[in-house]
Short mmCIF file of C-alpha atoms and ligand atoms in Angstrom, two decimals:
data_model
loop_
_atom_site.label_atom_id
_atom_site.label_comp_id
_atom_site.label_asym_id
_atom_site.label_seq_id
_atom_site.Cartn_x
_atom_site.Cartn_y
_atom_site.Cartn_z
CA ALA A 17 -26.07 39.10 -17.43
CA GLU A 18 -27.62 35.96 -18.05
CA GLU A 19 -26.44 33.34 -15.63
CA LYS A 20 -25.51 29.95 -17.12
CA THR A 21 -26.92 26.90 -15.53
CA LYS A 22 -24.40 25.05 -13.55
CA GLY A 23 -23.74 21.37 -14.74
CA PRO A 24 -22.74 18.71 -12.29
CA PHE A 25 -19.58 19.30 -10.49
CA GLU A 26 -16.72 17.94 -12.67
CA PRO A 27 -13.65 17.63 -10.49
CA LYS A 28 -10.26 18.31 -11.97
CA PHE A 29 -6.54 17.97 -11.30
CA GLU A 30 -6.64 20.99 -8.98
CA ASP A 31 -9.55 19.37 -6.94
CA TYR A 32 -7.71 16.13 -6.36
CA GLN A 33 -4.55 17.83 -5.58
CA LYS A 34 -6.59 19.79 -2.89
CA VAL A 35 -7.80 16.44 -1.49
CA TYR A 36 -3.92 15.26 -1.43
CA LYS A 37 -3.03 18.35 0.47
CA THR A 38 -5.81 17.77 2.88
CA ILE A 39 -4.73 14.26 3.55
CA ALA A 40 -1.07 15.33 3.79
CA LYS A 41 -2.03 18.01 6.33
CA LEU A 42 -4.06 15.51 8.40
CA LEU A 43 -1.01 13.03 8.35
CA GLU A 44 1.13 15.87 9.62
CA GLU A 45 -1.55 16.82 12.41
CA LYS A 46 -2.64 13.45 13.72
CA ASP A 47 0.81 12.14 14.95
CA ASP A 48 -0.66 10.39 18.01
CA TYR A 49 -0.52 6.93 16.24
CA ASP A 50 2.23 4.22 15.84
CA ASP A 51 5.76 5.76 15.23
CA GLY A 52 3.88 9.06 14.82
CA SER A 53 2.07 8.55 11.56
CA TYR A 54 -1.05 6.89 9.97
CA GLY A 55 1.09 6.76 6.59
CA PRO A 56 1.94 2.92 6.77
CA VAL A 57 -1.70 1.85 7.62
CA LEU A 58 -2.94 4.09 4.83
CA VAL A 59 -0.61 2.35 2.39
CA ARG A 60 -1.86 -1.04 3.68
CA LEU A 61 -5.51 -0.03 3.27
CA ALA A 62 -4.77 0.89 -0.54
CA TRP A 63 -2.92 -2.33 -0.96
CA HIS A 64 -5.61 -4.54 0.53
CA CYS A 65 -8.36 -2.99 -1.55
CA SER A 66 -6.31 -3.61 -4.63
CA GLY A 67 -4.73 -7.05 -3.90
CA THR A 68 -8.11 -8.88 -4.03
CA TYR A 69 -8.06 -8.75 -7.81
CA ASP A 70 -8.39 -11.94 -9.81
CA LYS A 71 -7.39 -11.60 -13.47
CA GLU A 72 -9.21 -14.74 -14.55
CA THR A 73 -12.72 -13.45 -13.40
CA GLY A 74 -11.85 -9.67 -13.33
CA THR A 75 -13.30 -9.54 -9.79
CA GLY A 76 -12.01 -7.58 -6.80
CA GLY A 77 -9.55 -4.69 -6.90
CA SER A 78 -9.85 -1.21 -5.85
CA ASN A 79 -12.86 -0.35 -7.62
CA GLY A 80 -15.88 -0.68 -5.22
CA ALA A 81 -14.51 -0.01 -1.88
CA THR A 82 -16.19 -3.14 -0.60
CA MET A 83 -14.08 -3.23 2.45
CA ARG A 84 -16.67 -0.82 4.00
CA PHE A 85 -18.95 -3.90 4.25
CA ALA A 86 -18.79 -6.57 7.12
CA PRO A 87 -17.77 -9.54 5.25
CA GLU A 88 -14.71 -8.05 3.71
CA GLY A 89 -13.99 -5.60 6.48
CA ASP A 90 -13.93 -8.45 8.98
CA HIS A 91 -11.56 -10.73 6.88
CA GLY A 92 -8.51 -11.62 9.10
CA ALA A 93 -6.19 -9.93 6.57
CA ASN A 94 -7.95 -6.65 7.05
CA ALA A 95 -7.71 -6.51 10.88
CA GLY A 96 -6.82 -3.00 12.01
CA LEU A 97 -7.54 -1.17 8.78
CA LYS A 98 -10.71 0.39 10.38
CA ALA A 99 -8.12 2.80 11.84
CA ALA A 100 -7.21 3.98 8.18
CA ARG A 101 -10.76 4.05 7.01
CA ASP A 102 -11.77 6.21 10.11
CA PHE A 103 -8.82 8.51 9.55
CA LEU A 104 -10.16 9.32 5.98
CA GLU A 105 -13.75 9.83 7.13
CA PRO A 106 -13.38 13.56 7.75
CA VAL A 107 -11.77 13.98 4.23
CA LYS A 108 -14.73 12.14 2.59
CA GLU A 109 -17.12 14.63 4.43
CA GLN A 110 -15.15 17.64 3.21
CA TYR A 111 -15.00 16.44 -0.36
CA PRO A 112 -18.30 14.38 -0.91
CA TRP A 113 -17.84 14.20 -4.59
CA ILE A 114 -14.94 11.75 -4.38
CA SER A 115 -15.70 8.02 -4.15
CA TYR A 116 -14.49 6.10 -1.07
CA SER A 117 -12.65 3.94 -3.64
CA ASP A 118 -10.90 6.68 -5.38
CA LEU A 119 -10.23 8.49 -1.94
CA TRP A 120 -8.68 5.36 -0.39
CA ILE A 121 -6.17 4.94 -3.28
CA LEU A 122 -5.45 8.62 -3.40
CA ALA A 123 -4.62 8.41 0.27
CA GLY A 124 -2.11 5.34 -0.39
CA VAL A 125 -0.51 7.71 -3.03
CA THR A 126 -0.39 10.64 -0.71
CA ALA A 127 1.08 8.43 2.15
CA ILE A 128 3.84 7.12 -0.08
CA GLN A 129 4.79 10.40 -1.35
CA GLU A 130 4.65 12.07 2.04
CA MET A 131 6.96 9.42 3.45
CA GLN A 132 9.53 10.50 0.99
CA GLY A 133 8.89 7.79 -1.52
CA PRO A 134 8.55 8.13 -5.42
CA HIS A 135 5.67 9.86 -7.09
CA ILE A 136 2.82 7.55 -7.96
CA PRO A 137 0.95 8.75 -11.08
CA TYR A 138 -2.81 8.50 -10.34
CA ARG A 139 -6.21 8.77 -12.25
CA PRO A 140 -9.67 8.63 -10.79
CA GLY A 141 -12.61 6.57 -12.03
CA ARG A 142 -13.31 4.11 -9.33
CA SER A 143 -16.88 3.98 -8.08
CA ASP A 144 -18.31 2.51 -4.84
CA ARG A 145 -20.20 -0.61 -5.17
CA ASP A 146 -22.58 -2.61 -2.88
CA VAL A 147 -22.02 -5.44 -0.53
CA SER A 148 -22.61 -8.08 -3.28
CA PHE A 149 -19.19 -7.12 -4.69
CA CYS A 150 -17.15 -8.12 -1.65
CA THR A 151 -14.52 -10.72 -2.57
CA PRO A 152 -14.20 -14.04 -0.80
CA ASP A 153 -11.80 -14.43 2.18
CA GLY A 154 -8.32 -15.77 1.30
CA ARG A 155 -7.31 -13.63 -1.66
CA LEU A 156 -4.48 -11.69 0.26
CA PRO A 157 -1.20 -13.36 1.11
CA ASP A 158 -0.64 -15.39 4.26
CA ALA A 159 2.50 -14.50 5.90
CA SER A 160 3.21 -17.85 7.30
CA LYS A 161 3.84 -19.16 3.76
CA GLU A 162 6.63 -19.14 1.29
CA GLN A 163 7.66 -18.61 -2.40
CA LYS A 164 4.93 -21.01 -3.83
CA HIS A 165 2.26 -19.18 -2.20
CA LEU A 166 3.68 -15.70 -3.12
CA ARG A 167 3.72 -16.66 -6.80
CA ALA A 168 0.12 -18.12 -6.71
CA ILE A 169 -1.31 -15.04 -5.01
CA PHE A 170 0.50 -12.39 -6.83
CA GLY A 171 0.30 -14.43 -10.20
CA ARG A 172 -3.52 -14.34 -9.74
CA MET A 173 -3.23 -10.45 -9.83
CA GLY A 174 -1.00 -10.70 -12.92
CA PHE A 175 2.48 -9.92 -11.26
CA ASN A 176 5.76 -11.59 -12.01
CA ASP A 177 8.87 -12.26 -9.74
CA GLN A 178 10.41 -8.92 -10.13
CA GLU A 179 7.19 -7.24 -9.35
CA ILE A 180 6.58 -9.36 -6.08
CA VAL A 181 9.95 -8.16 -4.87
CA ALA A 182 9.44 -4.53 -5.73
CA LEU A 183 5.96 -4.51 -4.01
CA SER A 184 7.50 -6.03 -0.81
CA GLY A 185 9.74 -3.14 -0.39
CA ALA A 186 6.69 -1.38 1.12
CA HIS A 187 7.57 -3.29 4.34
CA ALA A 188 10.12 -0.71 4.91
CA LEU A 189 7.06 1.08 6.22
CA GLY A 190 5.07 0.36 9.25
CA ARG A 191 5.04 -2.56 11.68
CA CYS A 192 3.01 -5.60 12.69
CA HIS A 193 0.70 -5.63 15.65
CA THR A 194 0.06 -8.69 17.88
CA ASP A 195 -3.74 -7.66 18.07
CA ARG A 196 -4.07 -7.58 14.29
CA SER A 197 -1.91 -10.23 12.46
CA GLY A 198 -0.56 -11.77 15.67
CA TYR A 199 3.01 -10.73 14.41
CA ASP A 200 4.96 -8.05 16.26
CA GLY A 201 7.30 -5.23 15.38
CA PRO A 202 8.78 -3.19 12.58
CA TRP A 203 10.91 -4.32 9.57
CA THR A 204 13.23 -1.22 9.54
CA PHE A 205 14.48 1.43 11.96
CA SER A 206 12.65 4.21 10.08
CA PRO A 207 9.27 2.74 9.56
CA THR A 208 7.73 6.24 8.44
CA THR A 209 10.20 6.85 5.60
CA LEU A 210 10.25 4.90 2.46
CA THR A 211 13.81 3.65 1.45
CA ASN A 212 15.39 0.42 0.19
CA ASP A 213 16.36 -0.36 3.83
CA TYR A 214 14.14 -3.47 3.90
CA PHE A 215 16.20 -4.97 1.09
CA LYS A 216 19.52 -4.00 2.73
CA LEU A 217 18.38 -5.59 6.01
CA LEU A 218 17.31 -8.79 4.10
CA VAL A 219 20.81 -9.23 2.74
CA GLU A 220 23.10 -7.70 5.17
CA GLU A 221 21.54 -8.78 8.62
CA LYS A 222 21.51 -12.27 10.06
CA TRP A 223 18.07 -13.45 10.87
CA GLN A 224 17.04 -15.99 13.51
CA ASN A 225 13.90 -17.55 14.67
CA LYS A 226 12.27 -15.40 17.31
CA LYS A 227 11.64 -17.37 20.56
CA TRP A 228 8.34 -16.29 21.74
CA ASN A 229 4.68 -17.17 22.30
CA GLY A 230 3.47 -16.11 18.89
CA PRO A 231 3.66 -17.16 15.28
CA LYS A 232 6.87 -18.04 13.60
CA GLN A 233 8.83 -14.86 12.66
CA PHE A 234 12.36 -13.78 12.60
CA GLU A 235 14.48 -11.29 14.38
CA ASP A 236 17.80 -9.62 13.55
CA VAL A 237 20.71 -11.18 15.37
CA SER A 238 22.52 -7.88 16.21
CA THR A 239 19.56 -5.85 17.87
CA LYS A 240 16.64 -8.22 18.07
CA THR A 241 14.40 -5.29 17.48
CA LEU A 242 13.60 -5.72 13.90
CA MET A 243 11.30 -8.41 12.37
CA MET A 244 10.95 -10.38 9.07
CA LEU A 245 7.86 -12.63 8.22
CA PRO A 246 8.39 -16.19 6.71
CA THR A 247 7.11 -14.54 3.32
CA ASP A 248 9.79 -11.70 3.64
CA LEU A 249 12.59 -14.34 4.18
CA ALA A 250 11.30 -16.34 1.15
CA LEU A 251 12.57 -13.59 -1.01
CA VAL A 252 16.26 -14.25 -0.13
CA LYS A 253 15.82 -18.09 -0.06
CA ASP A 254 14.53 -18.18 -3.66
CA LYS A 255 17.03 -17.54 -6.36
CA SER A 256 14.78 -15.83 -8.78
CA PHE A 257 13.52 -13.49 -6.11
CA LYS A 258 17.02 -13.01 -4.69
CA GLN A 259 18.44 -11.23 -7.71
CA TYR A 260 15.98 -8.47 -7.30
CA VAL A 261 16.55 -8.21 -3.62
CA ASP A 262 20.10 -7.77 -4.33
CA LYS A 263 19.54 -5.26 -7.08
CA TYR A 264 17.11 -3.08 -4.84
CA ALA A 265 19.51 -3.22 -1.98
CA ARG A 266 22.33 -1.79 -4.02
CA ASP A 267 20.23 0.72 -5.84
CA ASN A 268 17.59 2.82 -4.25
CA ASP A 269 16.75 4.66 -7.59
CA ALA A 270 15.97 1.42 -9.35
CA PHE A 271 13.85 0.40 -6.35
CA PHE A 272 11.83 3.69 -6.43
CA LYS A 273 11.35 3.47 -10.15
CA ASP A 274 10.20 -0.27 -10.26
CA PHE A 275 8.18 0.47 -6.99
CA SER A 276 6.34 3.43 -8.59
CA ASP A 277 5.52 1.46 -11.73
CA VAL A 278 4.25 -1.58 -9.93
CA VAL A 279 2.19 0.20 -7.29
CA LEU A 280 0.59 2.36 -10.07
CA ARG A 281 -0.51 -1.02 -11.67
CA LEU A 282 -1.60 -2.48 -8.40
CA PHE A 283 -3.69 0.45 -7.50
CA GLU A 284 -5.56 0.30 -10.87
CA LEU A 285 -6.25 -3.31 -10.95
CA GLY A 286 -9.95 -4.04 -12.00
CA VAL A 287 -10.84 -0.38 -12.47
CA PRO A 288 -12.98 0.39 -15.50
CA PHE A 289 -11.43 3.66 -16.27
CA THR A 290 -13.14 5.84 -19.04
CA GLN A 291 -9.90 7.82 -19.51
CA GLY A 292 -6.75 6.39 -20.89
CA GLU A 293 -3.37 6.04 -19.22
CA ASP A 294 -2.11 9.47 -20.57
CA ALA A 295 -4.79 10.98 -18.34
CA ARG A 296 -2.83 10.09 -15.14
CA TRP A 297 -1.83 12.88 -12.85
CA THR A 298 1.11 13.43 -10.58
CA PHE A 299 0.54 15.13 -7.57
CA LYS A 300 2.88 17.54 -5.74
CA SER A 301 4.09 16.43 -2.38
CA SER A 302 5.08 18.81 0.58
CA PHE A 303 8.78 18.22 -0.43
CA ASP A 304 8.10 19.50 -3.99
CA GLU A 305 6.41 22.44 -2.63
CA ALA A 306 9.11 23.35 -0.24
CA ALA A 307 11.67 22.96 -2.97
C1 HEM B 424 1.90 -4.86 7.32
C2 HEM B 424 1.82 -9.33 5.41
C3 HEM B 424 2.69 -7.42 1.07
C4 HEM B 424 2.31 -3.05 2.78
C5 HEM B 424 1.80 -6.20 7.15
C6 HEM B 424 1.56 -7.06 8.15
C7 HEM B 424 1.55 -8.38 7.65
C8 HEM B 424 1.69 -8.28 6.18
C9 HEM B 424 1.29 -9.60 8.52
C10 HEM B 424 1.24 -6.74 9.73
C11 HEM B 424 -0.18 -6.26 9.88
C12 HEM B 424 -0.53 -5.81 11.27
O1 HEM B 424 -0.14 -6.68 12.19
O2 HEM B 424 -0.89 -4.71 11.52
C13 HEM B 424 2.16 -9.10 4.12
C14 HEM B 424 2.47 -10.45 3.14
C15 HEM B 424 2.71 -9.75 1.98
C16 HEM B 424 2.58 -8.35 2.09
C17 HEM B 424 2.42 -11.84 3.50
C18 HEM B 424 3.08 -10.55 0.80
C19 HEM B 424 4.21 -10.22 0.06
C20 HEM B 424 2.64 -6.09 1.02
C21 HEM B 424 2.38 -5.23 -0.04
C22 HEM B 424 2.32 -3.90 0.58
C23 HEM B 424 2.38 -4.08 1.99
C24 HEM B 424 2.50 -5.68 -1.44
C25 HEM B 424 2.13 -2.62 -0.22
C26 HEM B 424 2.58 -2.37 -1.42
C27 HEM B 424 2.21 -3.07 4.20
C28 HEM B 424 2.41 -1.98 5.12
C29 HEM B 424 2.32 -2.57 6.40
C30 HEM B 424 2.09 -4.09 6.23
C31 HEM B 424 2.59 -0.48 4.71
C32 HEM B 424 2.38 -1.70 7.77
C33 HEM B 424 0.95 -1.41 8.30
C34 HEM B 424 0.97 -0.85 9.64
O3 HEM B 424 1.95 -0.29 9.93
O4 HEM B 424 -0.09 -0.69 10.27
N1 HEM B 424 1.81 -6.97 5.96
N2 HEM B 424 2.33 -8.04 3.37
N3 HEM B 424 2.47 -5.47 2.22
N4 HEM B 424 2.05 -4.26 4.88
FE1 HEM B 424 2.33 -6.12 4.09
#
């Protein structure tokens, strides 16, 4: 029989689902990290790639994976994210056909789903770009500021008040590190499971100024083991933000739905997709497979 000439490899849903599974397995195996999981720092990597987007100029966003290069990788806001990029290096070696920019976002999706969050639909189409596409420093939010700053930064990406609050629910995950941001501690008692606990704690706990030798942050009065940043508390100080904090504190399903919708948009900012929105895929998580 005549052998057909093979065209270039065109990865399909199954191929990306394989990458997902590999990342999920690695998350399970490499538990010698903060609270036993690289999940939170992978979410932060995907967010910091995407959150550089500027809707006026169309620059920044997750296309390009320009954080690989010194100027952007060294921005203060990106301190510590090398741990996430290094974690994904063996995955890139195993699947050389995937771009870093698609891989980093897929890893964010995987981490959210594997930490029991909602499904985040995904489509590939990001390509890696050179150092000249690095964004200037200062596009990501500054935790020492408040509502005006949050609206300016997230407004530049195209997000409204409700979306800013939904996105902030990601702080149910992970922790602050003194050697990265200067801040210290986790926001919730279960920093490797996504829930609406961040919102519940914001409304149900009393928060006081932490007395310490570091930047201004808040601690819960009852246990003094949890933290909030000035930008986190801005969400309950501001009336317009607060209505959404209350809603998500009461209703985890509403939080999950809005979180999925807004993270999907965040992760697609600035990407010149060739396929339409109906081409998005939903990956199976380990929990779906066990069911
Ligand atoms: C961690 C600030 C929004 C996800 C952090 C840290 C800071 C910070 C200071 C600690 C970094 C460290 O010391 O390791 C902010 C500010 C935001 C914001 C000012 C403005 C609202 C977001 C958004 C997401 C996100 C929109 C995702 C959708 C995370 C995660 C961590 C984190 C998962 C934990 C990382 C880890 O455990 O290593 N954030 N963030 N943040 N942020 Fe945010």
